[in-house]
mmCIF file of C-alpha atoms and ligand atoms in Angstrom:
data_model
loop_
_atom_site.group_PDB
_atom_site.id
_atom_site.type_symbol
_atom_site.label_atom_id
_atom_site.label_comp_id
_atom_site.label_asym_id
_atom_site.label_seq_id
_atom_site.Cartn_x
_atom_site.Cartn_y
_atom_site.Cartn_z
ATOM 1 C CA MET S 22 -274.496 67.744 90.175
ATOM 2 C CA ASN S 23 -274.602 64.628 88.034
ATOM 3 C CA ALA S 24 -270.880 64.412 87.426
ATOM 4 C CA SER S 25 -270.184 64.750 91.347
ATOM 5 C CA ARG S 26 -272.446 62.064 91.963
ATOM 6 C CA SER S 27 -270.540 59.504 89.691
ATOM 7 C CA ALA S 28 -267.085 60.614 90.822
ATOM 8 C CA PRO S 29 -265.596 58.420 93.673
ATOM 9 C CA PRO S 30 -265.877 60.001 97.049
ATOM 10 C CA GLU S 31 -262.618 61.686 97.959
ATOM 11 C CA GLN S 32 -260.504 59.825 100.468
ATOM 12 C CA HIS S 33 -259.751 61.583 103.546
ATOM 13 C CA LEU S 34 -257.915 59.275 105.799
ATOM 14 C CA SER S 35 -258.025 60.157 109.402
ATOM 15 C CA SER S 36 -254.940 59.997 111.736
ATOM 16 C CA LEU S 37 -256.050 56.750 112.950
ATOM 17 C CA ASP S 38 -256.696 55.384 109.542
ATOM 18 C CA LEU S 39 -253.264 56.488 108.454
ATOM 19 C CA GLU S 40 -251.408 54.665 111.300
ATOM 20 C CA LEU S 41 -253.487 51.560 110.580
ATOM 21 C CA GLU S 42 -252.906 51.573 106.953
ATOM 22 C CA ALA S 43 -249.169 51.604 107.648
ATOM 23 C CA HIS S 44 -249.574 48.565 109.835
ATOM 24 C CA LEU S 45 -251.486 46.767 107.293
ATOM 25 C CA ASP S 46 -248.911 47.519 104.587
ATOM 26 C CA ALA S 47 -246.014 46.139 106.975
ATOM 27 C CA LEU S 48 -248.190 42.976 107.288
ATOM 28 C CA GLU S 49 -248.630 42.824 103.541
ATOM 29 C CA ALA S 50 -245.178 43.185 102.988
ATOM 30 C CA GLN S 51 -244.403 40.190 105.220
ATOM 31 C CA GLY S 52 -246.963 37.975 103.659
ATOM 32 C CA LEU S 53 -248.776 38.050 106.956
ATOM 33 C CA ARG S 54 -251.853 40.197 106.001
ATOM 34 C CA ARG S 55 -255.163 38.129 106.519
ATOM 35 C CA SER S 56 -258.371 38.278 104.637
ATOM 36 C CA LEU S 57 -261.806 36.622 104.859
ATOM 37 C CA ARG S 58 -263.070 34.004 102.636
ATOM 38 C CA ARG S 59 -266.859 34.133 102.007
ATOM 39 C CA VAL S 60 -268.725 30.747 102.065
ATOM 40 C CA ASP S 61 -272.182 30.859 100.347
ATOM 41 C CA ARG S 62 -273.289 27.437 101.552
ATOM 42 C CA ARG S 63 -271.834 24.403 103.151
ATOM 43 C CA SER S 64 -273.281 20.729 102.886
ATOM 44 C CA GLY S 65 -271.414 18.319 104.660
ATOM 45 C CA ALA S 66 -267.717 18.538 103.483
ATOM 46 C CA ILE S 67 -268.497 20.793 100.585
ATOM 47 C CA ILE S 68 -268.059 24.290 100.537
ATOM 48 C CA HIS S 69 -269.860 26.402 97.804
ATOM 49 C CA ILE S 70 -268.366 29.796 96.925
ATOM 50 C CA GLY S 71 -270.156 31.371 93.931
ATOM 51 C CA ALA S 72 -270.477 29.029 91.200
ATOM 52 C CA SER S 73 -267.589 26.812 92.529
ATOM 53 C CA SER S 74 -267.334 24.085 95.028
ATOM 54 C CA TYR S 75 -264.615 22.841 97.198
ATOM 55 C CA VAL S 76 -263.882 19.877 99.502
ATOM 56 C CA ASP S 77 -263.162 21.340 102.953
ATOM 57 C CA PHE S 78 -260.337 20.032 104.765
ATOM 58 C CA ALA S 79 -259.874 23.269 106.679
ATOM 59 C CA SER S 80 -262.784 23.096 109.327
ATOM 60 C CA ASN S 81 -263.210 21.467 112.830
ATOM 61 C CA ASP S 82 -266.201 19.809 111.790
ATOM 62 C CA TYR S 83 -264.602 16.252 112.613
ATOM 63 C CA LEU S 84 -267.745 14.282 112.829
ATOM 64 C CA GLY S 85 -269.649 15.884 110.001
ATOM 65 C CA LEU S 86 -272.236 17.304 112.276
ATOM 66 C CA ALA S 87 -272.161 21.102 111.460
ATOM 67 C CA SER S 88 -274.781 20.518 108.664
ATOM 68 C CA ASP S 89 -276.677 17.403 110.120
ATOM 69 C CA HIS S 90 -280.318 17.931 109.656
ATOM 70 C CA ARG S 91 -281.425 16.324 112.747
ATOM 71 C CA ILE S 92 -279.519 18.917 114.892
ATOM 72 C CA ALA S 93 -280.827 21.683 112.609
ATOM 73 C CA ALA S 94 -284.356 20.327 113.039
ATOM 74 C CA ALA S 95 -283.851 20.433 116.900
ATOM 75 C CA ALA S 96 -282.789 24.126 116.469
ATOM 76 C CA VAL S 97 -285.670 24.832 114.256
ATOM 77 C CA ASP S 98 -288.296 23.514 116.795
ATOM 78 C CA ALA S 99 -286.640 25.381 119.671
ATOM 79 C CA LEU S 100 -286.618 28.413 117.637
ATOM 80 C CA GLY S 101 -290.367 28.109 116.927
ATOM 81 C CA ALA S 102 -291.040 27.770 120.681
ATOM 82 C CA ASN S 103 -288.741 30.275 122.096
ATOM 83 C CA GLY S 104 -287.766 32.628 119.403
ATOM 84 C CA THR S 105 -284.106 33.637 118.580
ATOM 85 C CA GLY S 106 -282.868 35.605 121.661
ATOM 86 C CA SER S 107 -281.934 35.241 125.142
ATOM 87 C CA PRO S 108 -282.968 38.626 126.586
ATOM 88 C CA ALA S 109 -280.353 38.723 129.365
ATOM 89 C CA SER S 110 -277.426 37.013 130.949
ATOM 90 C CA ARG S 111 -278.031 33.648 132.618
ATOM 91 C CA LEU S 112 -277.880 35.568 136.185
ATOM 92 C CA ILE S 113 -280.545 38.016 135.336
ATOM 93 C CA SER S 114 -283.460 36.461 133.270
ATOM 94 C CA GLY S 115 -281.729 34.555 130.428
ATOM 95 C CA ASN S 116 -281.361 31.212 132.156
ATOM 96 C CA HIS S 117 -283.748 29.002 130.010
ATOM 97 C CA ALA S 118 -284.597 25.282 130.854
ATOM 98 C CA SER S 119 -282.886 24.094 127.860
ATOM 99 C CA HIS S 120 -279.452 25.641 129.360
ATOM 100 C CA GLU S 121 -279.745 23.640 132.373
ATOM 101 C CA GLU S 122 -280.849 20.520 130.528
ATOM 102 C CA LEU S 123 -277.746 20.831 128.359
ATOM 103 C CA GLU S 124 -275.589 21.381 131.420
ATOM 104 C CA ARG S 125 -276.787 18.131 132.969
ATOM 105 C CA CYS S 126 -276.399 16.446 129.683
ATOM 106 C CA ILE S 127 -272.793 17.490 129.403
ATOM 107 C CA ALA S 128 -272.073 16.520 133.067
ATOM 108 C CA SER S 129 -273.391 13.054 132.310
ATOM 109 C CA PHE S 130 -271.570 12.758 129.011
ATOM 110 C CA LYS S 131 -268.234 13.933 130.586
ATOM 111 C CA GLY S 132 -268.864 12.064 133.953
ATOM 112 C CA THR S 133 -268.452 15.003 136.238
ATOM 113 C CA GLU S 134 -270.944 16.319 138.903
ATOM 114 C CA ALA S 135 -271.616 19.391 136.988
ATOM 115 C CA ALA S 136 -270.993 21.608 133.877
ATOM 116 C CA LEU S 137 -271.403 25.421 133.226
ATOM 117 C CA LEU S 138 -272.064 26.879 129.845
ATOM 118 C CA PHE S 139 -270.136 29.699 128.095
ATOM 119 C CA THR S 140 -270.865 31.466 124.895
ATOM 120 C CA SER S 141 -267.543 30.524 123.307
ATOM 121 C CA GLY S 142 -264.370 28.674 124.270
ATOM 122 C CA TYR S 143 -262.472 31.956 123.998
ATOM 123 C CA ALA S 144 -264.761 33.321 126.653
ATOM 124 C CA ALA S 145 -264.607 30.383 128.798
ATOM 125 C CA ASN S 146 -260.785 30.543 129.188
ATOM 126 C CA LEU S 147 -260.818 34.338 129.569
ATOM 127 C CA GLY S 148 -263.552 34.031 132.414
ATOM 128 C CA ALA S 149 -262.472 30.835 134.254
ATOM 129 C CA ILE S 150 -258.517 31.177 134.390
ATOM 130 C CA PRO S 151 -258.640 34.611 136.116
ATOM 131 C CA ALA S 152 -261.376 33.493 138.348
ATOM 132 C CA LEU S 153 -259.129 30.733 139.629
ATOM 133 C CA VAL S 154 -255.821 32.301 139.844
ATOM 134 C CA LYS S 155 -254.921 35.975 140.833
ATOM 135 C CA LYS S 156 -252.059 38.179 141.725
ATOM 136 C CA GLY S 157 -249.627 36.227 144.142
ATOM 137 C CA ASP S 158 -250.523 32.857 142.583
ATOM 138 C CA VAL S 159 -248.617 31.136 139.698
ATOM 139 C CA VAL S 160 -249.787 29.436 136.506
ATOM 140 C CA TYR S 161 -247.720 26.994 134.330
ATOM 141 C CA THR S 162 -248.487 26.960 130.674
ATOM 142 C CA ASP S 163 -247.345 24.944 127.914
ATOM 143 C CA LYS S 164 -245.280 26.972 125.123
ATOM 144 C CA LEU S 165 -247.746 26.012 122.415
ATOM 145 C CA ASN S 166 -251.019 26.696 124.206
ATOM 146 C CA HIS S 167 -254.027 28.232 122.531
ATOM 147 C CA ALA S 168 -254.130 31.983 122.303
ATOM 148 C CA SER S 169 -257.227 32.077 124.495
ATOM 149 C CA LEU S 170 -255.440 30.206 127.437
ATOM 150 C CA ILE S 171 -252.408 32.602 127.068
ATOM 151 C CA ASP S 172 -254.792 35.493 127.258
ATOM 152 C CA GLY S 173 -256.693 34.100 130.117
ATOM 153 C CA CYS S 174 -253.349 33.600 132.063
ATOM 154 C CA ARG S 175 -252.273 37.070 131.315
ATOM 155 C CA LEU S 176 -255.672 38.582 132.378
ATOM 156 C CA SER S 177 -255.238 36.748 135.797
ATOM 157 C CA ARG S 178 -252.118 38.725 136.667
ATOM 158 C CA ALA S 179 -250.866 35.651 138.202
ATOM 159 C CA GLU S 180 -247.158 34.923 137.624
ATOM 160 C CA VAL S 181 -246.935 32.998 134.257
ATOM 161 C CA ARG S 182 -244.309 30.341 133.837
ATOM 162 C CA ILE S 183 -243.971 29.185 130.191
ATOM 163 C CA PHE S 184 -242.550 25.463 129.978
ATOM 164 C CA PRO S 185 -241.383 23.893 126.703
ATOM 165 C CA HIS S 186 -243.841 22.241 124.574
ATOM 166 C CA ARG S 187 -245.027 18.746 126.332
ATOM 167 C CA ASP S 188 -241.930 18.905 128.590
ATOM 168 C CA ILE S 189 -243.092 17.111 131.781
ATOM 169 C CA ALA S 190 -239.374 16.926 133.268
ATOM 170 C CA ALA S 191 -239.055 20.816 132.727
ATOM 171 C CA LEU S 192 -242.323 21.423 134.454
ATOM 172 C CA ARG S 193 -241.482 19.174 137.283
ATOM 173 C CA GLN S 194 -238.477 21.122 137.760
ATOM 174 C CA MET S 195 -240.202 24.585 137.660
ATOM 175 C CA LEU S 196 -242.854 23.232 140.315
ATOM 176 C CA ALA S 197 -240.127 22.059 142.714
ATOM 177 C CA ALA S 198 -238.439 25.447 142.429
ATOM 178 C CA ASP S 199 -241.579 27.512 143.150
ATOM 179 C CA THR S 200 -242.375 27.605 146.905
ATOM 180 C CA GLY S 201 -243.779 30.885 147.824
ATOM 181 C CA PHE S 202 -247.169 30.585 146.040
ATOM 182 C CA ARG S 203 -250.347 29.808 147.599
ATOM 183 C CA ARG S 204 -252.165 28.532 144.515
ATOM 184 C CA LYS S 205 -250.591 26.835 141.568
ATOM 185 C CA MET S 206 -252.229 25.673 138.331
ATOM 186 C CA ILE S 207 -251.185 24.083 135.254
ATOM 187 C CA VAL S 208 -252.856 24.918 132.119
ATOM 188 C CA VAL S 209 -252.733 22.942 128.974
ATOM 189 C CA ASP S 210 -254.370 22.062 125.562
ATOM 190 C CA SER S 211 -254.963 18.361 125.345
ATOM 191 C CA VAL S 212 -254.738 18.458 121.539
ATOM 192 C CA PHE S 213 -252.253 20.979 119.842
ATOM 193 C CA SER S 214 -254.014 21.968 116.654
ATOM 194 C CA MET S 215 -251.114 23.211 114.922
ATOM 195 C CA ASP S 216 -248.800 20.372 115.568
ATOM 196 C CA GLY S 217 -251.467 17.667 115.860
ATOM 197 C CA ASP S 218 -250.093 16.099 119.073
ATOM 198 C CA LEU S 219 -251.557 15.395 122.340
ATOM 199 C CA PHE S 220 -250.462 16.550 125.910
ATOM 200 C CA PRO S 221 -249.826 13.252 127.991
ATOM 201 C CA LEU S 222 -252.457 13.879 130.555
ATOM 202 C CA ASP S 223 -251.445 10.769 132.558
ATOM 203 C CA GLU S 224 -248.108 12.379 133.225
ATOM 204 C CA LEU S 225 -249.756 15.680 133.896
ATOM 205 C CA ALA S 226 -252.042 14.213 136.520
ATOM 206 C CA GLU S 227 -249.045 12.626 138.228
ATOM 207 C CA VAL S 228 -246.873 15.701 138.458
ATOM 208 C CA ALA S 229 -249.872 17.777 139.537
ATOM 209 C CA GLU S 230 -250.481 15.251 142.480
ATOM 210 C CA GLU S 231 -247.144 14.905 143.524
ATOM 211 C CA SER S 232 -246.886 18.710 144.013
ATOM 212 C CA GLY S 233 -250.361 19.609 145.012
ATOM 213 C CA THR S 234 -250.924 21.544 141.759
ATOM 214 C CA TRP S 235 -254.301 22.177 140.169
ATOM 215 C CA THR S 236 -254.886 21.325 136.426
ATOM 216 C CA TYR S 237 -256.784 23.037 133.795
ATOM 217 C CA VAL S 238 -257.232 21.088 130.511
ATOM 218 C CA ASP S 239 -258.502 22.872 127.204
ATOM 219 C CA ASP S 240 -260.321 19.818 125.401
ATOM 220 C CA ALA S 241 -261.615 21.877 122.433
ATOM 221 C CA HIS S 242 -260.277 19.610 119.717
ATOM 222 C CA ALA S 243 -260.720 16.352 121.677
ATOM 223 C CA THR S 244 -264.367 16.673 122.755
ATOM 224 C CA GLY S 245 -266.619 14.234 120.696
ATOM 225 C CA VAL S 246 -263.395 12.699 119.139
ATOM 226 C CA LEU S 247 -260.924 11.187 121.425
ATOM 227 C CA GLY S 248 -261.735 8.130 123.770
ATOM 228 C CA GLU S 249 -264.012 5.376 122.962
ATOM 229 C CA ARG S 250 -267.163 7.049 123.678
ATOM 230 C CA GLY S 251 -265.863 10.317 122.315
ATOM 231 C CA THR S 252 -265.959 12.168 125.634
ATOM 232 C CA GLY S 253 -262.510 13.556 125.164
ATOM 233 C CA SER S 254 -258.886 13.443 126.566
ATOM 234 C CA ILE S 255 -259.727 12.386 129.905
ATOM 235 C CA GLU S 256 -261.304 9.161 128.616
ATOM 236 C CA HIS S 257 -258.330 8.694 126.259
ATOM 237 C CA PHE S 258 -255.799 8.823 128.854
ATOM 238 C CA GLY S 259 -257.903 7.053 131.630
ATOM 239 C CA VAL S 260 -257.505 9.988 133.971
ATOM 240 C CA ASP S 261 -261.196 10.367 135.237
ATOM 241 C CA GLY S 262 -261.472 12.555 138.347
ATOM 242 C CA ARG S 263 -257.735 13.406 138.205
ATOM 243 C CA ILE S 264 -258.055 16.865 136.361
ATOM 244 C CA ASP S 265 -259.815 19.597 138.239
ATOM 245 C CA VAL S 266 -260.922 21.903 135.409
ATOM 246 C CA VAL S 267 -261.955 20.596 131.831
ATOM 247 C CA MET S 268 -262.920 22.993 129.198
ATOM 248 C CA GLY S 269 -264.608 21.931 126.100
ATOM 249 C CA THR S 270 -266.093 23.508 122.911
ATOM 250 C CA LEU S 271 -269.447 22.917 121.228
ATOM 251 C CA GLY S 272 -268.337 24.539 117.837
ATOM 252 C CA LYS S 273 -265.852 21.924 116.599
ATOM 253 C CA ALA S 274 -266.808 18.314 116.734
ATOM 254 C CA LEU S 275 -270.239 18.803 118.080
ATOM 255 C CA GLY S 276 -271.206 21.316 115.270
ATOM 256 C CA THR S 277 -273.007 23.860 117.283
ATOM 257 C CA SER S 278 -271.629 26.815 119.118
ATOM 258 C CA GLY S 279 -270.355 27.705 122.668
ATOM 259 C CA ALA S 280 -268.379 25.896 125.382
ATOM 260 C CA PHE S 281 -268.503 24.407 128.678
ATOM 261 C CA ILE S 282 -266.603 23.744 131.860
ATOM 262 C CA ALA S 283 -267.003 20.568 133.371
ATOM 263 C CA GLY S 284 -265.863 19.559 137.029
ATOM 264 C CA SER S 285 -267.347 19.555 140.491
ATOM 265 C CA LYS S 286 -270.448 21.291 141.665
ATOM 266 C CA THR S 287 -268.436 23.522 143.759
ATOM 267 C CA LEU S 288 -266.330 24.700 140.755
ATOM 268 C CA VAL S 289 -269.305 25.323 138.749
ATOM 269 C CA GLU S 290 -270.906 27.222 141.403
ATOM 270 C CA PHE S 291 -267.809 29.209 142.103
ATOM 271 C CA LEU S 292 -267.405 30.039 138.423
ATOM 272 C CA LEU S 293 -271.061 31.039 138.139
ATOM 273 C CA ASN S 294 -270.226 33.659 140.845
ATOM 274 C CA ARG S 295 -266.680 34.784 139.717
ATOM 275 C CA ALA S 296 -266.185 34.118 136.037
ATOM 276 C CA ARG S 297 -266.672 37.671 134.311
ATOM 277 C CA SER S 298 -267.243 36.331 130.981
ATOM 278 C CA PHE S 299 -270.010 34.137 132.258
ATOM 279 C CA ILE S 300 -271.681 36.913 134.465
ATOM 280 C CA PHE S 301 -271.499 40.061 132.228
ATOM 281 C CA THR S 302 -272.734 38.281 128.917
ATOM 282 C CA THR S 303 -276.085 37.646 127.327
ATOM 283 C CA ALA S 304 -276.891 33.958 127.378
ATOM 284 C CA SER S 305 -276.742 31.917 124.209
ATOM 285 C CA PRO S 306 -279.944 31.285 122.403
ATOM 286 C CA PRO S 307 -281.906 28.453 123.776
ATOM 287 C CA ALA S 308 -282.181 26.907 120.249
ATOM 288 C CA ILE S 309 -278.329 26.449 120.211
ATOM 289 C CA ALA S 310 -278.760 24.432 123.580
ATOM 290 C CA ALA S 311 -281.378 22.388 121.982
ATOM 291 C CA ALA S 312 -279.341 21.648 119.222
ATOM 292 C CA THR S 313 -276.397 20.879 121.222
ATOM 293 C CA ILE S 314 -278.486 18.120 123.253
ATOM 294 C CA GLU S 315 -279.283 16.583 119.899
ATOM 295 C CA ALA S 316 -275.779 16.785 118.854
ATOM 296 C CA ILE S 317 -274.271 14.881 122.110
ATOM 297 C CA ARG S 318 -277.009 12.266 121.467
ATOM 298 C CA ILE S 319 -275.727 11.502 118.097
ATOM 299 C CA VAL S 320 -272.030 11.656 119.195
ATOM 300 C CA GLN S 321 -272.945 8.718 121.784
ATOM 301 C CA ASP S 322 -275.282 6.880 119.526
ATOM 302 C CA GLU S 323 -273.327 6.981 116.195
ATOM 303 C CA PRO S 324 -269.769 5.790 117.184
ATOM 304 C CA TRP S 325 -269.251 4.763 113.485
ATOM 305 C CA ARG S 326 -268.546 8.516 112.929
ATOM 306 C CA ARG S 327 -265.344 8.407 115.143
ATOM 307 C CA ASP S 328 -264.375 5.024 113.267
ATOM 308 C CA LYS S 329 -264.777 6.861 109.964
ATOM 309 C CA LEU S 330 -262.959 9.931 110.944
ATOM 310 C CA ARG S 331 -259.914 7.873 112.138
ATOM 311 C CA ALA S 332 -259.865 5.720 108.998
ATOM 312 C CA ASN S 333 -260.010 8.709 106.808
ATOM 313 C CA ALA S 334 -257.144 10.435 108.778
ATOM 314 C CA GLU S 335 -255.106 7.304 108.946
ATOM 315 C CA ARG S 336 -255.552 6.962 105.150
ATOM 316 C CA LEU S 337 -254.465 10.661 104.538
ATOM 317 C CA ARG S 338 -251.580 10.246 107.033
ATOM 318 C CA SER S 339 -250.098 7.162 105.438
ATOM 319 C CA ALA S 340 -250.277 8.621 101.907
ATOM 320 C CA LEU S 341 -248.394 11.801 102.949
ATOM 321 C CA SER S 342 -245.914 10.162 104.877
ATOM 322 C CA GLU S 343 -244.989 7.947 102.096
ATOM 323 C CA PHE S 344 -244.988 10.939 99.427
ATOM 324 C CA LEU S 345 -243.931 13.842 101.437
ATOM 325 C CA PRO S 346 -242.018 12.385 104.543
ATOM 326 C CA GLU S 347 -239.893 15.624 104.821
ATOM 327 C CA HIS S 348 -242.984 17.765 105.254
ATOM 328 C CA CYS S 349 -244.672 15.600 108.157
ATOM 329 C CA LEU S 350 -244.199 16.097 111.724
ATOM 330 C CA GLU S 351 -243.000 12.958 113.627
ATOM 331 C CA SER S 352 -244.695 13.849 116.744
ATOM 332 C CA SER S 353 -248.060 14.476 115.289
ATOM 333 C CA PHE S 354 -250.394 11.630 116.159
ATOM 334 C CA SER S 355 -253.972 13.224 116.653
ATOM 335 C CA PRO S 356 -256.493 11.040 114.949
ATOM 336 C CA HIS S 357 -257.749 14.170 113.159
ATOM 337 C CA ILE S 358 -255.388 16.850 112.610
ATOM 338 C CA LEU S 359 -252.386 16.696 110.096
ATOM 339 C CA PRO S 360 -249.903 19.552 109.894
ATOM 340 C CA VAL S 361 -247.886 19.687 106.555
ATOM 341 C CA VAL S 362 -244.858 22.020 107.232
ATOM 342 C CA VAL S 363 -244.149 24.052 104.118
ATOM 343 C CA GLY S 364 -241.675 26.735 105.144
ATOM 344 C CA SER S 365 -242.105 30.467 104.268
ATOM 345 C CA SER S 366 -245.352 32.390 104.558
ATOM 346 C CA ALA S 367 -245.189 33.124 100.862
ATOM 347 C CA ARG S 368 -244.794 29.511 99.879
ATOM 348 C CA VAL S 369 -247.486 28.161 102.108
ATOM 349 C CA VAL S 370 -249.857 30.734 100.733
ATOM 350 C CA GLN S 371 -248.873 29.791 97.147
ATOM 351 C CA VAL S 372 -249.602 26.095 97.914
ATOM 352 C CA GLY S 373 -252.797 26.825 99.683
ATOM 353 C CA THR S 374 -254.139 28.917 96.653
ATOM 354 C CA GLU S 375 -253.018 26.280 94.291
ATOM 355 C CA LEU S 376 -254.944 23.398 96.260
ATOM 356 C CA GLN S 377 -257.858 25.687 96.257
ATOM 357 C CA ASN S 378 -257.620 26.051 92.446
ATOM 358 C CA ARG S 379 -257.774 22.419 92.280
ATOM 359 C CA GLY S 380 -260.851 22.151 94.542
ATOM 360 C CA PHE S 381 -259.585 21.599 98.018
ATOM 361 C CA ILE S 382 -259.544 24.049 100.971
ATOM 362 C CA VAL S 383 -256.963 23.462 103.823
ATOM 363 C CA GLY S 384 -256.041 25.761 106.610
ATOM 364 C CA VAL S 385 -252.854 28.110 105.731
ATOM 365 C CA VAL S 386 -250.979 28.688 109.103
ATOM 366 C CA ARG S 387 -248.392 31.466 109.209
ATOM 367 C CA PRO S 388 -246.577 33.356 112.009
ATOM 368 C CA PRO S 389 -247.399 34.542 114.618
ATOM 369 C CA THR S 390 -249.557 31.379 114.886
ATOM 370 C CA VAL S 391 -246.502 29.141 114.267
ATOM 371 C CA PRO S 392 -242.660 30.024 114.485
ATOM 372 C CA PRO S 393 -241.343 31.951 111.470
ATOM 373 C CA GLY S 394 -239.885 29.293 108.749
ATOM 374 C CA THR S 395 -242.451 26.606 109.786
ATOM 375 C CA SER S 396 -245.550 27.939 108.047
ATOM 376 C CA ARG S 397 -247.787 24.942 107.414
ATOM 377 C CA LEU S 398 -250.871 23.447 105.985
ATOM 378 C CA ARG S 399 -253.370 22.479 108.566
ATOM 379 C CA ILE S 400 -255.407 19.564 107.211
ATOM 380 C CA SER S 401 -258.541 18.501 109.307
ATOM 381 C CA SER S 402 -259.920 15.131 108.616
ATOM 382 C CA SER S 403 -263.768 14.604 109.010
ATOM 383 C CA ALA S 404 -266.147 11.488 109.093
ATOM 384 C CA ALA S 405 -267.770 13.267 106.230
ATOM 385 C CA HIS S 406 -264.957 13.023 103.806
ATOM 386 C CA THR S 407 -265.188 10.083 101.304
ATOM 387 C CA GLU S 408 -262.052 7.986 100.470
ATOM 388 C CA GLU S 409 -262.026 9.554 96.807
ATOM 389 C CA GLN S 410 -261.786 12.998 98.454
ATOM 390 C CA VAL S 411 -259.064 11.990 100.778
ATOM 391 C CA ASP S 412 -257.033 10.400 97.995
ATOM 392 C CA GLY S 413 -257.501 13.445 95.741
ATOM 393 C CA LEU S 414 -256.110 15.775 98.251
ATOM 394 C CA ALA S 415 -253.037 13.605 98.834
ATOM 395 C CA ARG S 416 -252.353 13.247 95.195
ATOM 396 C CA HIS S 417 -252.739 16.990 94.283
ATOM 397 C CA LEU S 418 -250.852 18.111 97.398
ATOM 398 C CA THR S 419 -248.099 15.815 96.455
ATOM 399 C CA GLN S 420 -247.962 17.084 92.804
ATOM 400 C CA ILE S 421 -247.932 20.723 94.167
ATOM 401 C CA LEU S 422 -245.208 20.400 96.585
ATOM 402 C CA ARG S 423 -243.105 18.454 94.286
ATOM 403 C CA ASP S 424 -243.672 20.280 90.912
ATOM 404 C CA THR S 425 -244.606 23.899 91.752
ATOM 405 C CA PRO S 426 -241.507 25.957 91.759
ATOM 406 C CA VAL S 427 -241.256 28.520 94.648
ATOM 407 C CA ALA S 428 -243.040 31.815 93.357
HETATM 408 C C1 PLP W 522 -261.256 26.806 119.204
HETATM 409 C C2 PLP W 522 -260.384 26.866 120.489
HETATM 410 C C3 PLP W 522 -260.824 27.615 121.523
HETATM 411 C C4 PLP W 522 -261.932 28.599 121.243
HETATM 412 O O1 PLP W 522 -263.235 28.166 121.107
HETATM 413 P P1 PLP W 522 -264.325 29.090 120.647
HETATM 414 O O2 PLP W 522 -265.679 28.318 121.022
HETATM 415 O O3 PLP W 522 -264.031 28.855 118.982
HETATM 416 O O4 PLP W 522 -264.174 30.235 121.149
HETATM 417 C C5 PLP W 522 -260.220 27.596 122.733
HETATM 418 N N1 PLP W 522 -259.153 26.569 122.797
HETATM 419 C C6 PLP W 522 -258.678 25.779 121.785
HETATM 420 C C7 PLP W 522 -257.513 24.970 122.085
HETATM 421 C C8 PLP W 522 -259.265 26.008 120.573
HETATM 422 O O5 PLP W 522 -258.884 25.291 119.608
#
């Protein structure tokens, strides 16, 4: 019996597992198989893994708030008072006072009549888009929109028209050609995180107003970052009151978790009744709402974080465009996300791994997230970085790209 205990269990792959293994092998062969990297502890821009530590240039913690002790303290207080869970959906018995307080706080921050919380940005897009447009309607979507917008559009069963990236002229033509639809809506990201560019929302508002089309903007990477006050892309482009629906996330610059849709009272009332990902899901913990209220206070009271973020990003951008101009995208001008185009999947993995060996973690982005042959490093700046860390990354990345032969 002892012998059989120490022998490895015999593997019997089920027909499901056999099928899936074949699929995974094919991904592996193309250099596209993904795996998780475990983080043991995080403090500011430093990630600890086992006995090693790395500077984090991969995360969306643009303002350095994800490990802010004041935000954590707000959560801890609320945990003490309310416990961990929300026991039901908002519409049953899960609607806590702190959810409503956070919604008022978001509406006031964004300058809208109202706001509605969702448990994630993915859930917000998956719920709100199908609530607003249906079969028989038409939705216009930028070619490089985030997966959650693409999925929300598909789920809506509206006609989906994909227009070339940031191409307002093409969009205008499509809008003019479509006459038979009752409802039309344009759906875009404000900041495209794989190219680091922005959608011109002033031009968007103009075409939408000309054609009587609704507008839906995903402000995930702009919330807390863009605009003088950090309220997002609406402020940045000066289009207050001209975009119908604005989705923003709380898990990026704000350092907590969840998402919101900000807009009119009527929009919020409607989504509360019709967005399935709002209705049929457990409310997020009240402690997260309490933490987010504190995060929004800090975003407003500490504008130096945005200044620091911009200065760091500018420092990195000018070093890389000097040393590695052929790897930089000319259109990239977001104040915080810098793509470095490397080429093949294998090469980008090699460069990412070598950077990690030297103490830096950056995003490694491959197809299908980006087109084949344009695999890239996605480098996120943060107010939590020091100048030495920024200079170190630029120096090591330049050395690696120039001197490491393709494996
Ligand atoms: C991150 C992101 C989302 C998803 O938000 P989560 O809260 O992480 O689910 C949606 N849209 C865009 C553009 C994003 O970058």
